[in-house]
Amino acid sequence: MSLARLAIFCLVGLAFFSIAFTVVAKRGLWPSLPPGALHDTDLWAGLAAGVTILFLLLRPRRRL
């Protein structure tokens, strides 16, 4: 499987999960945390993921 197909497959899977999570959360079937429970953890996780992706995209490629 090529890298592009793998990336597309993962994005489609993430989209399906996001839709399912949104529907379940709107119906009140998913437990919710009290306001401020994670205290901006999502921002730090997003920053770490962005820096990691940037590092992976900018690193020099090795020829096999």
GROMACS .gro file of N, CA, C and O in nm:
model
  256
    1MET      N    1   0.085  -0.117   0.000
    1MET     CA    2   0.000   0.000   0.000
    1MET      C    3   0.090   0.123   0.000
    1MET      O    4   0.183   0.134   0.078
    2SER      N    5   0.059   0.217  -0.087
    2SER     CA    6   0.142   0.337  -0.096
    2SER      C    7   0.113   0.431   0.021
    2SER      O    8   0.010   0.420   0.088
    3LEU      N    9   0.203   0.522   0.042
    3LEU     CA   10   0.189   0.617   0.152
    3LEU      C   11   0.068   0.707   0.132
    3LEU      O   12  -0.003   0.739   0.227
    4ALA      N   13   0.040   0.746   0.008
    4ALA     CA   14  -0.075   0.832  -0.020
    4ALA      C   15  -0.205   0.758   0.011
    4ALA      O   16  -0.297   0.816   0.071
    5ARG      N   17  -0.215   0.632  -0.028
    5ARG     CA   18  -0.336   0.555   0.002
    5ARG      C   19  -0.353   0.535   0.152
    5ARG      O   20  -0.464   0.541   0.203
    6LEU      N   21  -0.245   0.512   0.221
    6LEU     CA   22  -0.251   0.496   0.366
    6LEU      C   23  -0.299   0.625   0.432
    6LEU      O   24  -0.383   0.622   0.522
    7ALA      N   25  -0.248   0.740   0.387
    7ALA     CA   26  -0.289   0.869   0.442
    7ALA      C   27  -0.438   0.894   0.416
    7ALA      O   28  -0.510   0.939   0.506
    8ILE      N   29  -0.484   0.865   0.297
    8ILE     CA   30  -0.625   0.883   0.264
    8ILE      C   31  -0.712   0.790   0.347
    8ILE      O   32  -0.816   0.830   0.400
    9PHE      N   33  -0.670   0.665   0.361
    9PHE     CA   34  -0.744   0.569   0.442
    9PHE      C   35  -0.755   0.616   0.587
    9PHE      O   36  -0.862   0.609   0.649
   10CYS      N   37  -0.646   0.669   0.642
   10CYS     CA   38  -0.647   0.718   0.780
   10CYS      C   39  -0.736   0.841   0.794
   10CYS      O   40  -0.808   0.855   0.894
   11LEU      N   41  -0.734   0.931   0.697
   11LEU     CA   42  -0.819   1.049   0.702
   11LEU      C   43  -0.966   1.013   0.694
   11LEU      O   44  -1.050   1.071   0.764
   12VAL      N   45  -1.001   0.915   0.612
   12VAL     CA   46  -1.140   0.870   0.602
   12VAL      C   47  -1.183   0.807   0.734
   12VAL      O   48  -1.293   0.832   0.785
   13GLY      N   49  -1.097   0.727   0.793
   13GLY     CA   50  -1.127   0.667   0.923
   13GLY      C   51  -1.146   0.772   1.031
   13GLY      O   52  -1.238   0.763   1.113
   14LEU      N   53  -1.062   0.874   1.031
   14LEU     CA   54  -1.076   0.983   1.127
   14LEU      C   55  -1.206   1.060   1.106
   14LEU      O   56  -1.272   1.098   1.203
   15ALA      N   57  -1.244   1.080   0.981
   15ALA     CA   58  -1.369   1.149   0.951
   15ALA      C   59  -1.489   1.069   1.001
   15ALA      O   60  -1.581   1.126   1.062
   16PHE      N   61  -1.488   0.938   0.978
   16PHE     CA   62  -1.598   0.854   1.027
   16PHE      C   63  -1.605   0.856   1.180
   16PHE      O   64  -1.713   0.864   1.239
   17PHE      N   65  -1.491   0.848   1.246
   17PHE     CA   66  -1.489   0.854   1.391
   17PHE      C   67  -1.542   0.988   1.441
   17PHE      O   68  -1.619   0.994   1.537
   18SER      N   69  -1.502   1.096   1.376
   18SER     CA   70  -1.545   1.228   1.417
   18SER      C   71  -1.696   1.243   1.404
   18SER      O   72  -1.762   1.298   1.494
   19ILE      N   73  -1.752   1.194   1.294
   19ILE     CA   74  -1.897   1.201   1.275
   19ILE      C   75  -1.969   1.118   1.380
   19ILE      O   76  -2.065   1.164   1.442
   20ALA      N   77  -1.921   0.996   1.402
   20ALA     CA   78  -1.985   0.908   1.501
   20ALA      C   79  -1.975   0.969   1.641
   20ALA      O   80  -2.073   0.969   1.716
   21PHE      N   81  -1.860   1.022   1.677
   21PHE     CA   82  -1.843   1.082   1.809
   21PHE      C   83  -1.935   1.202   1.827
   21PHE      O   84  -1.996   1.220   1.932
   22THR      N   85  -1.947   1.285   1.724
   22THR     CA   86  -2.033   1.403   1.731
   22THR      C   87  -2.178   1.364   1.752
   22THR      O   88  -2.249   1.422   1.835
   23VAL      N   89  -2.225   1.264   1.676
   23VAL     CA   90  -2.364   1.219   1.689
   23VAL      C   91  -2.390   1.162   1.828
   23VAL      O   92  -2.490   1.196   1.893
   24VAL      N   93  -2.300   1.079   1.875
   24VAL     CA   94  -2.318   1.016   2.007
   24VAL      C   95  -2.310   1.121   2.118
   24VAL      O   96  -2.389   1.117   2.214
   25ALA      N   97  -2.220   1.218   2.107
   25ALA     CA   98  -2.208   1.321   2.210
   25ALA      C   99  -2.330   1.413   2.212
   25ALA      O  100  -2.376   1.453   2.319
   26LYS      N  101  -2.383   1.446   2.094
   26LYS     CA  102  -2.502   1.532   2.088
   26LYS      C  103  -2.624   1.464   2.150
   26LYS      O  104  -2.711   1.530   2.205
   27ARG      N  105  -2.631   1.334   2.141
   27ARG     CA  106  -2.743   1.260   2.200
   27ARG      C  107  -2.724   1.233   2.349
   27ARG      O  108  -2.811   1.176   2.413
   28GLY      N  109  -2.610   1.272   2.403
   28GLY     CA  110  -2.585   1.255   2.545
   28GLY      C  111  -2.544   1.114   2.583
   28GLY      O  112  -2.551   1.077   2.701
   29LEU      N  113  -2.500   1.035   2.487
   29LEU     CA  114  -2.461   0.897   2.515
   29LEU      C  115  -2.313   0.883   2.548
   29LEU      O  116  -2.267   0.774   2.582
   30TRP      N  117  -2.238   0.989   2.534
   30TRP     CA  118  -2.096   0.988   2.563
   30TRP      C  119  -2.074   1.066   2.691
   30TRP      O  120  -2.124   1.178   2.704
   31PRO      N  121  -2.000   1.013   2.788
   31PRO     CA  122  -1.979   1.088   2.912
   31PRO      C  123  -1.899   1.215   2.885
   31PRO      O  124  -1.803   1.215   2.809
   32SER      N  125  -1.940   1.323   2.947
   32SER     CA  126  -1.870   1.450   2.926
   32SER      C  127  -1.795   1.489   3.054
   32SER      O  128  -1.837   1.458   3.165
   33LEU      N  129  -1.686   1.558   3.033
   33LEU     CA  130  -1.605   1.607   3.146
   33LEU      C  131  -1.660   1.740   3.194
   33LEU      O  132  -1.721   1.814   3.118
   34PRO      N  133  -1.637   1.772   3.319
   34PRO     CA  134  -1.678   1.904   3.366
   34PRO      C  135  -1.598   2.014   3.296
   34PRO      O  136  -1.485   1.989   3.252
   35PRO      N  137  -1.654   2.134   3.285
   35PRO     CA  138  -1.582   2.243   3.217
   35PRO      C  139  -1.446   2.270   3.282
   35PRO      O  140  -1.434   2.275   3.404
   36GLY      N  141  -1.343   2.284   3.199
   36GLY     CA  142  -1.209   2.313   3.247
   36GLY      C  143  -1.133   2.194   3.300
   36GLY      O  144  -1.027   2.209   3.359
   37ALA      N  145  -1.183   2.073   3.278
   37ALA     CA  146  -1.119   1.954   3.334
   37ALA      C  147  -0.983   1.927   3.270
   37ALA      O  148  -0.890   1.883   3.337
   38LEU      N  149  -0.971   1.952   3.142
   38LEU     CA  150  -0.843   1.924   3.074
   38LEU      C  151  -0.754   2.048   3.065
   38LEU      O  152  -0.637   2.037   3.030
   39HIS      N  153  -0.808   2.165   3.094
   39HIS     CA  154  -0.732   2.290   3.100
   39HIS      C  155  -0.639   2.309   2.981
   39HIS      O  156  -0.517   2.312   2.994
   40ASP      N  157  -0.698   2.317   2.862
   40ASP     CA  158  -0.626   2.345   2.736
   40ASP      C  159  -0.527   2.236   2.695
   40ASP      O  160  -0.430   2.263   2.624
   41THR      N  161  -0.551   2.113   2.738
   41THR     CA  162  -0.464   2.003   2.697
   41THR      C  163  -0.468   1.983   2.547
   41THR      O  164  -0.365   1.948   2.486
   42ASP      N  165  -0.584   2.006   2.485
   42ASP     CA  166  -0.596   1.988   2.342
   42ASP      C  167  -0.505   2.084   2.265
   42ASP      O  168  -0.451   2.048   2.160
   43LEU      N  169  -0.485   2.203   2.317
   43LEU     CA  170  -0.396   2.298   2.250
   43LEU      C  171  -0.251   2.250   2.253
   43LEU      O  172  -0.179   2.259   2.153
   44TRP      N  173  -0.209   2.197   2.368
   44TRP     CA  174  -0.071   2.147   2.380
   44TRP      C  175  -0.050   2.021   2.295
   44TRP      O  176   0.055   2.004   2.233
   45ALA      N  177  -0.152   1.934   2.292
   45ALA     CA  178  -0.141   1.813   2.209
   45ALA      C  179  -0.137   1.850   2.061
   45ALA      O  180  -0.061   1.791   1.984
   46GLY      N  181  -0.215   1.949   2.021
   46GLY     CA  182  -0.213   1.995   1.882
   46GLY      C  183  -0.080   2.057   1.846
   46GLY      O  184  -0.028   2.037   1.735
   47LEU      N  185  -0.023   2.134   1.937
   47LEU     CA  186   0.109   2.193   1.912
   47LEU      C  187   0.215   2.085   1.897
   47LEU      O  188   0.297   2.089   1.805
   48ALA      N  189   0.213   1.985   1.985
   48ALA     CA  190   0.311   1.876   1.977
   48ALA      C  191   0.294   1.798   1.846
   48ALA      O  192   0.394   1.764   1.780
   49ALA      N  193   0.170   1.772   1.807
   49ALA     CA  194   0.147   1.701   1.681
   49ALA      C  195   0.193   1.784   1.562
   49ALA      O  196   0.254   1.732   1.468
   50GLY      N  197   0.166   1.913   1.564
   50GLY     CA  198   0.209   2.001   1.455
   50GLY      C  199   0.360   2.007   1.442
   50GLY      O  200   0.415   2.002   1.332
   51VAL      N  201   0.429   2.019   1.554
   51VAL     CA  202   0.576   2.023   1.552
   51VAL      C  203   0.632   1.890   1.502
   51VAL      O  204   0.728   1.887   1.423
   52THR      N  205   0.572   1.779   1.544
   52THR     CA  206   0.617   1.647   1.499
   52THR      C  207   0.598   1.631   1.349
   52THR      O  208   0.688   1.584   1.278
   53ILE      N  209   0.483   1.671   1.299
   53ILE     CA  210   0.457   1.661   1.154
   53ILE      C  211   0.552   1.751   1.077
   53ILE      O  212   0.607   1.711   0.974
   54LEU      N  213   0.576   1.872   1.126
   54LEU     CA  214   0.671   1.962   1.060
   54LEU      C  215   0.810   1.902   1.058
   54LEU      O  216   0.879   1.906   0.954
   55PHE      N  217   0.853   1.842   1.168
   55PHE     CA  218   0.983   1.777   1.174
   55PHE      C  219   0.992   1.664   1.072
   55PHE      O  220   1.092   1.650   1.000
   56LEU      N  221   0.887   1.582   1.063
   56LEU     CA  222   0.888   1.470   0.969
   56LEU      C  223   0.888   1.516   0.823
   56LEU      O  224   0.949   1.452   0.737
   57LEU      N  225   0.822   1.627   0.796
   57LEU     CA  226   0.819   1.678   0.659
   57LEU      C  227   0.948   1.746   0.618
   57LEU      O  228   0.985   1.745   0.501
   58LEU      N  229   1.019   1.805   0.713
   58LEU     CA  230   1.140   1.879   0.680
   58LEU      C  231   1.269   1.801   0.691
   58LEU      O  232   1.374   1.849   0.649
   59ARG      N  233   1.263   1.681   0.747
   59ARG     CA  234   1.388   1.603   0.761
   59ARG      C  235   1.435   1.554   0.624
   59ARG      O  236   1.355   1.528   0.535
   60PRO      N  237   1.565   1.544   0.608
   60PRO     CA  238   1.617   1.496   0.479
   60PRO      C  239   1.582   1.349   0.458
   60PRO      O  240   1.582   1.269   0.553
   61ARG      N  241   1.551   1.315   0.335
   61ARG     CA  242   1.516   1.177   0.302
   61ARG      C  243   1.642   1.098   0.268
   61ARG      O  244   1.732   1.148   0.203
   62ARG      N  245   1.642   0.974   0.314
   62ARG     CA  246   1.755   0.886   0.284
   62ARG      C  247   1.719   0.799   0.164
   62ARG      O  248   1.608   0.750   0.154
   63ARG      N  249   1.811   0.781   0.076
   63ARG     CA  250   1.793   0.693  -0.039
   63ARG      C  251   1.823   0.550   0.002
   63ARG      O  252   1.919   0.523   0.070
   64LEU      N  253   1.736   0.458  -0.037
   64LEU     CA  254   1.759   0.317  -0.003
   64LEU      C  255   1.832   0.247  -0.113
   64LEU      O  256   1.830   0.271  -0.224
   0.00000   0.00000   0.00000
